[in-house]
mmCIF file of C-alpha atoms in Angstrom:
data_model
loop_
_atom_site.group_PDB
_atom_site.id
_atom_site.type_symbol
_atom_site.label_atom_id
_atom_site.label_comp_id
_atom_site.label_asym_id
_atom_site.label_seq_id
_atom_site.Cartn_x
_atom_site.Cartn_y
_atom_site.Cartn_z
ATOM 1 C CA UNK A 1312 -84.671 15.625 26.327
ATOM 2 C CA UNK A 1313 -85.101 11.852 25.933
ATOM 3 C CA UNK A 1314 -88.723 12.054 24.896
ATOM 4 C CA UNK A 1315 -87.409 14.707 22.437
ATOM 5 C CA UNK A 1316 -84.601 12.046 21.016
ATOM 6 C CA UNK A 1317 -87.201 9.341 21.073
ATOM 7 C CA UNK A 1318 -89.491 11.319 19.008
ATOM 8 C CA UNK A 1319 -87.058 11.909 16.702
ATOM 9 C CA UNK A 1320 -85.720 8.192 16.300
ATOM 10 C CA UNK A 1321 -89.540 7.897 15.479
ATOM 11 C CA UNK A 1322 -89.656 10.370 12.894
ATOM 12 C CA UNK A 1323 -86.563 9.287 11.579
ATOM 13 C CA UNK A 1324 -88.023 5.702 11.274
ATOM 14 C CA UNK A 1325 -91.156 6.320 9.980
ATOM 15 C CA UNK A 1326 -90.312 8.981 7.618
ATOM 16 C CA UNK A 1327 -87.591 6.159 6.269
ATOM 17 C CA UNK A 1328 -90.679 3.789 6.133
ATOM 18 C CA UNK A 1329 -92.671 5.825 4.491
ATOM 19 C CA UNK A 1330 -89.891 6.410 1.699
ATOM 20 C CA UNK A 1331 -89.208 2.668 1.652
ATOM 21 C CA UNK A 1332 -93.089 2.247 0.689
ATOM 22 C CA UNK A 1333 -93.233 5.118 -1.748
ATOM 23 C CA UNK A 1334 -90.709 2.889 -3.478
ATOM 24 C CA UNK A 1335 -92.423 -0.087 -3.352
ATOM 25 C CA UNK A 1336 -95.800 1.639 -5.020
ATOM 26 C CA UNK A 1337 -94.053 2.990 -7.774
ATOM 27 C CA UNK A 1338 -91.778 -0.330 -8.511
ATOM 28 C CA UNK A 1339 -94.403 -1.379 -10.966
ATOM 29 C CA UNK A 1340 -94.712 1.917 -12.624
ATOM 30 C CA UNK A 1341 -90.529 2.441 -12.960
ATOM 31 C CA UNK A 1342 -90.190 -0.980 -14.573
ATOM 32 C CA UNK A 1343 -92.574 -0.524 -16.973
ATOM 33 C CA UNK A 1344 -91.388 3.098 -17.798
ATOM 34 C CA UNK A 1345 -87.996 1.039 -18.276
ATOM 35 C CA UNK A 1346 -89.653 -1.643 -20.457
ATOM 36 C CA UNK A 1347 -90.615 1.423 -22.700
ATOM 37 C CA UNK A 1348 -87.507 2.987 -22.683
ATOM 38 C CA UNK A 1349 -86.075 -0.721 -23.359
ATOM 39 C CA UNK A 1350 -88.379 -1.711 -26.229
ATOM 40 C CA UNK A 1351 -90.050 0.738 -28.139
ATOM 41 C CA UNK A 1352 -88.290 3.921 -28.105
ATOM 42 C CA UNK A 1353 -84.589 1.931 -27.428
ATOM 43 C CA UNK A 1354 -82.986 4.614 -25.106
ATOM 44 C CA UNK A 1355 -80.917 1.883 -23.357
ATOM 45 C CA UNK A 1356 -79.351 4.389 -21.118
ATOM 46 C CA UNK A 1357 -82.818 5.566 -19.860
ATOM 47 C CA UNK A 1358 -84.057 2.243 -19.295
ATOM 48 C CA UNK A 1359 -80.526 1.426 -17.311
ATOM 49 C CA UNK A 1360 -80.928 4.562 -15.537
ATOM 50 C CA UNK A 1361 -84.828 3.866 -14.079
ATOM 51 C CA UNK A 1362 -83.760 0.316 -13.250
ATOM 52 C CA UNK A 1363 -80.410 1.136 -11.347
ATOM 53 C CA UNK A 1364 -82.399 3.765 -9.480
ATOM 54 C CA UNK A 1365 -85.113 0.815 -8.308
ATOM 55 C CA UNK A 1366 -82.296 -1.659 -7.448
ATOM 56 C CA UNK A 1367 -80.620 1.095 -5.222
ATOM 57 C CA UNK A 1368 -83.965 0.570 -2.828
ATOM 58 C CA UNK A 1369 -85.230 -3.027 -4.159
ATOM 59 C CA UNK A 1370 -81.862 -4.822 -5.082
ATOM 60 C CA UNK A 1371 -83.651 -8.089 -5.228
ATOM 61 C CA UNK A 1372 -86.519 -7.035 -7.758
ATOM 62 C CA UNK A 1373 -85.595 -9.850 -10.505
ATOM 63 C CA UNK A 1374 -87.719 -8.403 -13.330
ATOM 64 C CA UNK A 1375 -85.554 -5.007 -12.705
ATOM 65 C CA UNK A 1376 -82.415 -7.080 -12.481
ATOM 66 C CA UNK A 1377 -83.441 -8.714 -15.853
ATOM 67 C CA UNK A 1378 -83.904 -5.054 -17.671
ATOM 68 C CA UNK A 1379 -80.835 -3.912 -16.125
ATOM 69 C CA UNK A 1380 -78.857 -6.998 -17.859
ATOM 70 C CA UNK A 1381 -80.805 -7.128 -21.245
ATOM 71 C CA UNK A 1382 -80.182 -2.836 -21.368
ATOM 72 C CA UNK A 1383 -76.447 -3.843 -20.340
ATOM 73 C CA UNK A 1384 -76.159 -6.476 -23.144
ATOM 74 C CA UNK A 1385 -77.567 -4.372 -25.702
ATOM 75 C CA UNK A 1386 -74.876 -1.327 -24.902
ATOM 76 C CA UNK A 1387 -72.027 -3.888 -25.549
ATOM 77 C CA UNK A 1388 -71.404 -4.195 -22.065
ATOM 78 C CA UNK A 1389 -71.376 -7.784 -21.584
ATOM 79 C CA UNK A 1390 -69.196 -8.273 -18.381
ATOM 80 C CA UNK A 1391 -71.836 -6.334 -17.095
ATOM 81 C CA UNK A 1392 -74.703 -7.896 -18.271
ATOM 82 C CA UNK A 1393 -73.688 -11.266 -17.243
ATOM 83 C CA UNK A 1394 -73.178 -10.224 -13.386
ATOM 84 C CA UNK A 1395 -76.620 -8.954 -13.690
ATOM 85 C CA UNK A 1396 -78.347 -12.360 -15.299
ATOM 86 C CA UNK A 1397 -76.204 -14.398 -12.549
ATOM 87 C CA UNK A 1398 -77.770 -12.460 -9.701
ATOM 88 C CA UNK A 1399 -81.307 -13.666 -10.002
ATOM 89 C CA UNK A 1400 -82.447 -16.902 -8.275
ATOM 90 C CA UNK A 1401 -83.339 -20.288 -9.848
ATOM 91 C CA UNK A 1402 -86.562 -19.650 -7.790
ATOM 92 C CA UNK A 1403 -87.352 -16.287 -9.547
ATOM 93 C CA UNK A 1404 -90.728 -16.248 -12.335
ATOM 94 C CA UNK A 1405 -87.685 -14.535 -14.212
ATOM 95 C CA UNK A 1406 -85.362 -17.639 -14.172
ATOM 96 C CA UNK A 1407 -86.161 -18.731 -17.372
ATOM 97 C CA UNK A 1408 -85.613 -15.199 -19.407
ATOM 98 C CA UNK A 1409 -82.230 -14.858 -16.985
ATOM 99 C CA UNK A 1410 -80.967 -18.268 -17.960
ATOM 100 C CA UNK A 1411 -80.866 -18.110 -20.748
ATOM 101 C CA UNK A 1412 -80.250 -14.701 -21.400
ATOM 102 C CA UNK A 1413 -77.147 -15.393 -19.297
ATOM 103 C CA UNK A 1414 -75.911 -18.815 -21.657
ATOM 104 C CA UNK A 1415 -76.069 -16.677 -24.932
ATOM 105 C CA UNK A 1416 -74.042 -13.121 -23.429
ATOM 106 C CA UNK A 1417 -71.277 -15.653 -22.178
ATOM 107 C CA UNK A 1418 -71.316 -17.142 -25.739
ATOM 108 C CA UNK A 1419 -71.431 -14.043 -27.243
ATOM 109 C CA UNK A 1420 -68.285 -12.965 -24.800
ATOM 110 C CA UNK A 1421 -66.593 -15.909 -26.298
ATOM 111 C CA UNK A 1422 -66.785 -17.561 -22.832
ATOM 112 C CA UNK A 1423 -67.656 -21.343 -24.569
ATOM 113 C CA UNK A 1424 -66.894 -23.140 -21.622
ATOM 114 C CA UNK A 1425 -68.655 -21.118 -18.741
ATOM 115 C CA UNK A 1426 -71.708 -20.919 -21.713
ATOM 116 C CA UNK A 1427 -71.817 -24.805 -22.308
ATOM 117 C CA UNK A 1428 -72.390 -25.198 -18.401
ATOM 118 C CA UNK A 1429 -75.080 -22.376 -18.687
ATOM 119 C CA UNK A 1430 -77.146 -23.396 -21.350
ATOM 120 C CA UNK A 1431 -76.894 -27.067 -19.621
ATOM 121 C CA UNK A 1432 -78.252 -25.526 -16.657
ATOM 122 C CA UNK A 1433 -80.959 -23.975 -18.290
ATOM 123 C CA UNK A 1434 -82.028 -27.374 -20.342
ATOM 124 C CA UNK A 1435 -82.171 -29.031 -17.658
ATOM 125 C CA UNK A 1436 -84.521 -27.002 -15.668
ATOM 126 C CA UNK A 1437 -86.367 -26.083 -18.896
ATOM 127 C CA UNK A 1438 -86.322 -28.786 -21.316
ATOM 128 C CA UNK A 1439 -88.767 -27.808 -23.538
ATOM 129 C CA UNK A 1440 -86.838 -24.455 -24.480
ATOM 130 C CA UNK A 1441 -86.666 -24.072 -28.312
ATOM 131 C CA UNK A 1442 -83.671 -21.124 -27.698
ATOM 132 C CA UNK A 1443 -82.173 -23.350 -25.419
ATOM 133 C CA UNK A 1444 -81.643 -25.901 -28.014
ATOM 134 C CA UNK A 1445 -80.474 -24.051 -30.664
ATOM 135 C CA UNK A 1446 -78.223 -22.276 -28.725
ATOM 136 C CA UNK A 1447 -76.587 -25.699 -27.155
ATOM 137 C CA UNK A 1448 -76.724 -27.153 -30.687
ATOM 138 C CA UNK A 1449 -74.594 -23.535 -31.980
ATOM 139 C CA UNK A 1450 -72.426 -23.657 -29.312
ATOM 140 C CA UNK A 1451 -71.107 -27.535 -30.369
ATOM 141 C CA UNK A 1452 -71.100 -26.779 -34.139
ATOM 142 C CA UNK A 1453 -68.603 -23.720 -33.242
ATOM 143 C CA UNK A 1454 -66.700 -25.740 -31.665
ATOM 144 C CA UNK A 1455 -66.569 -28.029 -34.383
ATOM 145 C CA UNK A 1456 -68.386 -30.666 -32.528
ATOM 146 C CA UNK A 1457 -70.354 -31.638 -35.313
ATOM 147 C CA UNK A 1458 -70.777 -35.448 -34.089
ATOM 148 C CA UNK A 1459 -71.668 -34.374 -30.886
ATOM 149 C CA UNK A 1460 -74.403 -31.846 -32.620
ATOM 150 C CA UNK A 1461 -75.721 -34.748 -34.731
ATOM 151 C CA UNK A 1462 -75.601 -36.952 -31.477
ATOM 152 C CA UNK A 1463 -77.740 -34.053 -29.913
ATOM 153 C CA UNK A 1464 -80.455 -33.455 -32.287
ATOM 154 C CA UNK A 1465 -80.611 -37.905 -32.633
ATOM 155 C CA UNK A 1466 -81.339 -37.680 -29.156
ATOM 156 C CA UNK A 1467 -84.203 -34.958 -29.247
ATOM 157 C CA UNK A 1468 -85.797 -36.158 -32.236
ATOM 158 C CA UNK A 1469 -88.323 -38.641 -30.243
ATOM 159 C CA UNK A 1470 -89.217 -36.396 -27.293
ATOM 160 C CA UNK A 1471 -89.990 -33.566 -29.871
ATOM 161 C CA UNK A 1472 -92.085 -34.979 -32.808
ATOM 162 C CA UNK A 1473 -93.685 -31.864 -33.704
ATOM 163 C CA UNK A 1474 -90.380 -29.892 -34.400
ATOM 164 C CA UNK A 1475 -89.256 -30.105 -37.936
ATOM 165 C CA UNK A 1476 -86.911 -28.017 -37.498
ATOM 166 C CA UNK A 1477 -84.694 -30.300 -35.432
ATOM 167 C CA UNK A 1478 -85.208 -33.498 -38.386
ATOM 168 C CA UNK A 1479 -83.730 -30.170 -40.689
ATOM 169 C CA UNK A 1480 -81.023 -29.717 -39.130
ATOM 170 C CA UNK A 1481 -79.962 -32.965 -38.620
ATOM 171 C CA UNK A 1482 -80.143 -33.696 -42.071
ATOM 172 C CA UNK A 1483 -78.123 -30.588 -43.317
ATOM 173 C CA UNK A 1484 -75.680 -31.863 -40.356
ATOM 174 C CA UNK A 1485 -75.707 -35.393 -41.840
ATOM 175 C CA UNK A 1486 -75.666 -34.686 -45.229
ATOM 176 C CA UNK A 1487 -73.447 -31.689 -45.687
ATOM 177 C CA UNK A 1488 -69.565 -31.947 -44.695
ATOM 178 C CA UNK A 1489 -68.556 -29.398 -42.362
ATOM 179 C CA UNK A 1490 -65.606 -27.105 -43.876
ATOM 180 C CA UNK A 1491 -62.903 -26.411 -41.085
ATOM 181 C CA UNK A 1492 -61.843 -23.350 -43.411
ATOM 182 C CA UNK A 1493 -62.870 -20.262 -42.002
ATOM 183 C CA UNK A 1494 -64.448 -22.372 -38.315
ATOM 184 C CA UNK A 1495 -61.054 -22.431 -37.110
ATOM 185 C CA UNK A 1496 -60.156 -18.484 -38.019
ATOM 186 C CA UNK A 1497 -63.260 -17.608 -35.637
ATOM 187 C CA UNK A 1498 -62.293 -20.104 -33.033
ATOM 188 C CA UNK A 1499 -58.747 -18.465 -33.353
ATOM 189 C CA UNK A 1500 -60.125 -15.285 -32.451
ATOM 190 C CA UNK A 1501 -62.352 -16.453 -29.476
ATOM 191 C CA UNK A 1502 -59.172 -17.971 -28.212
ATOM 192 C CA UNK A 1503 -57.303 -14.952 -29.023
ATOM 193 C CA UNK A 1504 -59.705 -13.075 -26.477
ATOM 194 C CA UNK A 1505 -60.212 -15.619 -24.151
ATOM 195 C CA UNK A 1506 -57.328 -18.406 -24.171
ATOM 196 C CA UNK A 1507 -57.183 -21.539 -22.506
ATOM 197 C CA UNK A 1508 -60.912 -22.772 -22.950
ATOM 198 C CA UNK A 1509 -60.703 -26.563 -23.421
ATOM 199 C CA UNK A 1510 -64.234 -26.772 -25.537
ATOM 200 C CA UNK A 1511 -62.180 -23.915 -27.853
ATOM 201 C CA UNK A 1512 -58.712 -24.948 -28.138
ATOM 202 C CA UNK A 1513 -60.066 -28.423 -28.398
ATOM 203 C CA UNK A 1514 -62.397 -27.909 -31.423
ATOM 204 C CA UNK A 1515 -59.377 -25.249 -32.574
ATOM 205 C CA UNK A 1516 -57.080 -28.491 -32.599
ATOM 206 C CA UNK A 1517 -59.600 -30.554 -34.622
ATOM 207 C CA UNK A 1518 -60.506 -28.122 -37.028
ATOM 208 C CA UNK A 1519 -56.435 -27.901 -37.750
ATOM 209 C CA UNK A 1520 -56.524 -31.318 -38.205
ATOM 210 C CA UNK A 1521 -58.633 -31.588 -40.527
ATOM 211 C CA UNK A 1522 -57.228 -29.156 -42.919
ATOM 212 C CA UNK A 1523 -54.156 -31.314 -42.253
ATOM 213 C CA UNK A 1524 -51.972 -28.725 -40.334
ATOM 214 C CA UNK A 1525 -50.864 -31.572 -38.029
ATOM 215 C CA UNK A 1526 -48.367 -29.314 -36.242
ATOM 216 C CA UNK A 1527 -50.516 -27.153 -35.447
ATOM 217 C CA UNK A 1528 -53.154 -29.766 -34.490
ATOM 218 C CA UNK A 1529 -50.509 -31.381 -32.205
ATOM 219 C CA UNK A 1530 -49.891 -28.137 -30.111
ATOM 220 C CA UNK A 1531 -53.124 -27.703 -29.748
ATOM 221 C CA UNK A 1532 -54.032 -30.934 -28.297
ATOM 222 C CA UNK A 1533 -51.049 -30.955 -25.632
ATOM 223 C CA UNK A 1534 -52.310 -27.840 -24.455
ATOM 224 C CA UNK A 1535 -55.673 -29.383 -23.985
ATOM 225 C CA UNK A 1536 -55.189 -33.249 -23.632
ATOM 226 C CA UNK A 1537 -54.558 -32.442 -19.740
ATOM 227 C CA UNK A 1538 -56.295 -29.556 -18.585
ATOM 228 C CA UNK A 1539 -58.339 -29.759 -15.690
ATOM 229 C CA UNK A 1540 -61.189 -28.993 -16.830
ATOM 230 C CA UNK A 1541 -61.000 -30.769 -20.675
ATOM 231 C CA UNK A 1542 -64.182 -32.699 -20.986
ATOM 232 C CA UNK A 1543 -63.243 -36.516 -21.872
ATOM 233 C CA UNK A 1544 -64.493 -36.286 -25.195
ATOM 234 C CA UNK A 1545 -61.583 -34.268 -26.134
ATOM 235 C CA UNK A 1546 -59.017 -35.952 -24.767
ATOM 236 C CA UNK A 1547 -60.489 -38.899 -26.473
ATOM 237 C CA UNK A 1548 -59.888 -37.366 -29.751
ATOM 238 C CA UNK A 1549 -56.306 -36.060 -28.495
ATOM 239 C CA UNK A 1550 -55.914 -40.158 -28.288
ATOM 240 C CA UNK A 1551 -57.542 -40.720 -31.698
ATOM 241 C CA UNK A 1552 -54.541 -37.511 -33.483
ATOM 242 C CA UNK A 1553 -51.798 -39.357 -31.374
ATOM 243 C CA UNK A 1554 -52.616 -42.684 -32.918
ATOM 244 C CA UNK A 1555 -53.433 -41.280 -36.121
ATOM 245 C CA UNK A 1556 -49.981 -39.235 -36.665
ATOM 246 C CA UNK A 1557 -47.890 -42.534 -35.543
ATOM 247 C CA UNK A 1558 -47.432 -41.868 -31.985
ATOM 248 C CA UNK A 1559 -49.038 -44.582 -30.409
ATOM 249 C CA UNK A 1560 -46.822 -45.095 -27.309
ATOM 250 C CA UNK A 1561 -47.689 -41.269 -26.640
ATOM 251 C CA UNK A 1562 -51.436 -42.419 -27.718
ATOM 252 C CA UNK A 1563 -51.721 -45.331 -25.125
ATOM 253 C CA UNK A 1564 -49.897 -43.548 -22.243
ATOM 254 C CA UNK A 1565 -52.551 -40.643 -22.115
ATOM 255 C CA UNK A 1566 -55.181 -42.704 -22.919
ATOM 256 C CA UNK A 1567 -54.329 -44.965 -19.877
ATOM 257 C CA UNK A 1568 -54.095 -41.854 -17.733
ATOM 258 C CA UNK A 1569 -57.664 -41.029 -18.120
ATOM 259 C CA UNK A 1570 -60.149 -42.227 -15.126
ATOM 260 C CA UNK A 1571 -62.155 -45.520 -15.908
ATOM 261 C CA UNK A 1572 -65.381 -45.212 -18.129
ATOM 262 C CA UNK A 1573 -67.195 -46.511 -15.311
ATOM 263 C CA UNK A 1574 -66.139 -43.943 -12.934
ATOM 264 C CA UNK A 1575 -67.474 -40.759 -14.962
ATOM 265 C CA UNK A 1576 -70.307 -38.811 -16.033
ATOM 266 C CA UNK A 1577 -69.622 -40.079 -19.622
ATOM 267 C CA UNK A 1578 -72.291 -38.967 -22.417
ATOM 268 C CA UNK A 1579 -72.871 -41.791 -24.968
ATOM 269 C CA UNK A 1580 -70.504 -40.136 -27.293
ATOM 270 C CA UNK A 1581 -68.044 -40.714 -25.331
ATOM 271 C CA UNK A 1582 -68.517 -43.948 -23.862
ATOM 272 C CA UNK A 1583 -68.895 -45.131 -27.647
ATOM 273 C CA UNK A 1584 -65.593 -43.411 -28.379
ATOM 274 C CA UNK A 1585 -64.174 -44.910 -25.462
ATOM 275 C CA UNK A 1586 -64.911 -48.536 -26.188
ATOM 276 C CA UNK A 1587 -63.650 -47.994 -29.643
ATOM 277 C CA UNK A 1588 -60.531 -46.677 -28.913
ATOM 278 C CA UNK A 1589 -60.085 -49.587 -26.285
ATOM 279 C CA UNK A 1590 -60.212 -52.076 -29.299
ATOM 280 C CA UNK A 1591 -58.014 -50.601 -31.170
ATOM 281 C CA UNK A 1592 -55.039 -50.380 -28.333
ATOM 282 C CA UNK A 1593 -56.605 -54.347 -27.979
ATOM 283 C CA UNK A 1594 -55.823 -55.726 -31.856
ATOM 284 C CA UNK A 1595 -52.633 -54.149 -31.863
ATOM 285 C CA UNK A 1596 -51.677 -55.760 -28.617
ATOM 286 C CA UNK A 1597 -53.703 -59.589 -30.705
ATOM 287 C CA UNK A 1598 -56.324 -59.621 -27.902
ATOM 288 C CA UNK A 1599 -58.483 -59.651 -30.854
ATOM 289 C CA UNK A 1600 -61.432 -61.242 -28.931
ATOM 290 C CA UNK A 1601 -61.558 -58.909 -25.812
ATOM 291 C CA UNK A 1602 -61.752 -56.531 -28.943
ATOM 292 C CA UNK A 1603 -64.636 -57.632 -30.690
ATOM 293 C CA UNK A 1604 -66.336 -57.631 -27.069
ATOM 294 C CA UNK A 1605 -65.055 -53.729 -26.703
ATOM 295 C CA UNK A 1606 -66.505 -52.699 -30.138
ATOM 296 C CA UNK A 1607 -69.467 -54.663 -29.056
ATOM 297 C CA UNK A 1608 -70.236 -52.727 -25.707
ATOM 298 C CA UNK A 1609 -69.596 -49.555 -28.053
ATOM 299 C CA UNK A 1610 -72.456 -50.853 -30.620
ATOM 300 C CA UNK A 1611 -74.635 -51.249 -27.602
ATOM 301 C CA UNK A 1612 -74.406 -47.912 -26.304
ATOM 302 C CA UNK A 1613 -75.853 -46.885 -29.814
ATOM 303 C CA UNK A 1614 -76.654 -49.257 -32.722
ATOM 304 C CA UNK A 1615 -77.270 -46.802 -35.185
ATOM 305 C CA UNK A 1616 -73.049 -46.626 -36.148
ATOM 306 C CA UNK A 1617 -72.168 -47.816 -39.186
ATOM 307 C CA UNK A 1618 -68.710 -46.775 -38.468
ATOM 308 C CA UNK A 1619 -68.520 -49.395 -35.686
ATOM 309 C CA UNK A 1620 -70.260 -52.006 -37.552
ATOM 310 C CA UNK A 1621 -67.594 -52.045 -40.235
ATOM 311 C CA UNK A 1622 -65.296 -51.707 -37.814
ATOM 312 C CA UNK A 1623 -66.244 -54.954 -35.945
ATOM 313 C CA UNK A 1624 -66.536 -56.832 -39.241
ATOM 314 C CA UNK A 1625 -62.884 -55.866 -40.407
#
């Protein structure tokens, strides 16, 4: 009886073996029967269907993992899709198609925040990626960070001489004024669908104040000015509307409430708009040389501002 049992448990294992391996051989041949499905004759379902099936055996086949999310974005099945691009390793030959295939569904989903730190992700690991760029570069002018677009592409310019198409768009960034009409209706609606996103309600606020809708502006800052996750640039400009609309008391208290420059991961943006905003609070208080040394360190951290220039001669 017990060789009986042990022959079995043998069987058993080796039959499940041999299954496992039969799977394995025909891995190659089910992904590119899903590629097929996926690409030329675009039954989505099919190619979901011969992908799913792999996974069940092989759930850490990346290239199947990758069809399974592109079929999944295609269908309009986003949530989806994005579980599927997050589940394949950084170390994966995949990594770069997942990345950012993973940035532009959460954008697409209207997730702006969880896409920023995506597509940040993915330029860093892969800075030479042209869709990366332009898809970082969208994501600000959506927001309605236009300076911080035109900061971007500045940047780039040098380390990519052969692309043209980043002088372009700088100078249709420079040289055309961006209309808040019509940005902030779209930003309303990604809000609409998913609220609370400091990069959104942030460029939402601007964009309102802008058209002059200062109310509106102003709720839209204090709902922003001290969320957790807010980057600093925005509560910078929540300092900047306070000051602007003639609450300065309200202006300086948040704006001392924010961590030290020196203590954060500031971008130059920021650190310029910091400095700047520091001289201000410093000529209205007549320290008016410890402000001409604050618009100085902001001219240093990029001497291509006319803005500050005149700003340091007035």
């Amino acid at each position: 009886m017990v060789l009986v049992a042990v022959g079995a448990v043998l069987i058993f294992v080796f039959a499940r073996w041999g299954w496992y391996e039969w799977v394995r051989s025909r891995a190659d041949a089910v992904v590119r029967q899903a590629d097929f499905h996926l690409l030329i004759d675009n039954d989505l379902k099919k190619a979901e269907e011969e992908v799913r099936w792999l996974l069940n055996y092989q759930p850490d086949h990346a290239e199947a993992r990758l069809i399974l999310g592109v079929s999944l974005n295609r269908q309009e099945r986003l949530e989806e899709a994005i579980e599927a691009f997050e589940q394949i390793p950084a170390d994966s030959e995949f990594f770069f198609e997942s990345s950012f295939s993973l940035a532009s569904t959460l954008m697409r989903d209207g997730q702006y925040d969880r896409a920023e730190i995506a597509v940040v992700r993915h330029l860093d690991r892969f800075p030479d990626s042209t869709g990366g760029r332009e898809l970082f570069q969208s994501l600000l002018t959506n927001c309605f960070r236009d300076d911080e677009a035109i900061a971007y592409l500045t940047r780039l310019l040098p380390d990519f001489p052969q692309d043209a198409s980043l002088a372009v768009e700088l100078l249709k960034m420079v040289g055309q004024f961006q209309q808040a009409q019509g940005i902030e209706t779209e930003l309303d609606v990604i809000n609409q669908r998913r609220p609370g996103q400091p990069n959104v309600v942030g460029g939402l606020a601007r964009a309102y104040w802008l058209k002059g809708e200062i109310e509106r502006a102003g709720e839209l800052f204090a709902e922003v000015q001290d969320a957790p996750t807010a980057r600093l640039f925005t509560r910078l400009q929540a300092v900047e509307f306070l000051a602007e609309t003639g609450n300065s008391v309200d202006a300086l208290k948040l704006f001392r409430s924010l961590p030290p420059i020196e203590s954060v991961a500031a971008t130059d943006l920021e650190e310029q708009g910091w400095w700047r905003i520091t001289a201000r609070f410093q000529v209205s208080d007549g320290q008016l040389e410890e402000a001409l040394r604050s618009i100085d360190r902001a001219i240093s951290v990029s001497i291509e501002s006319p803005l500050l220039l005149n700003e340091r001669s007035s």
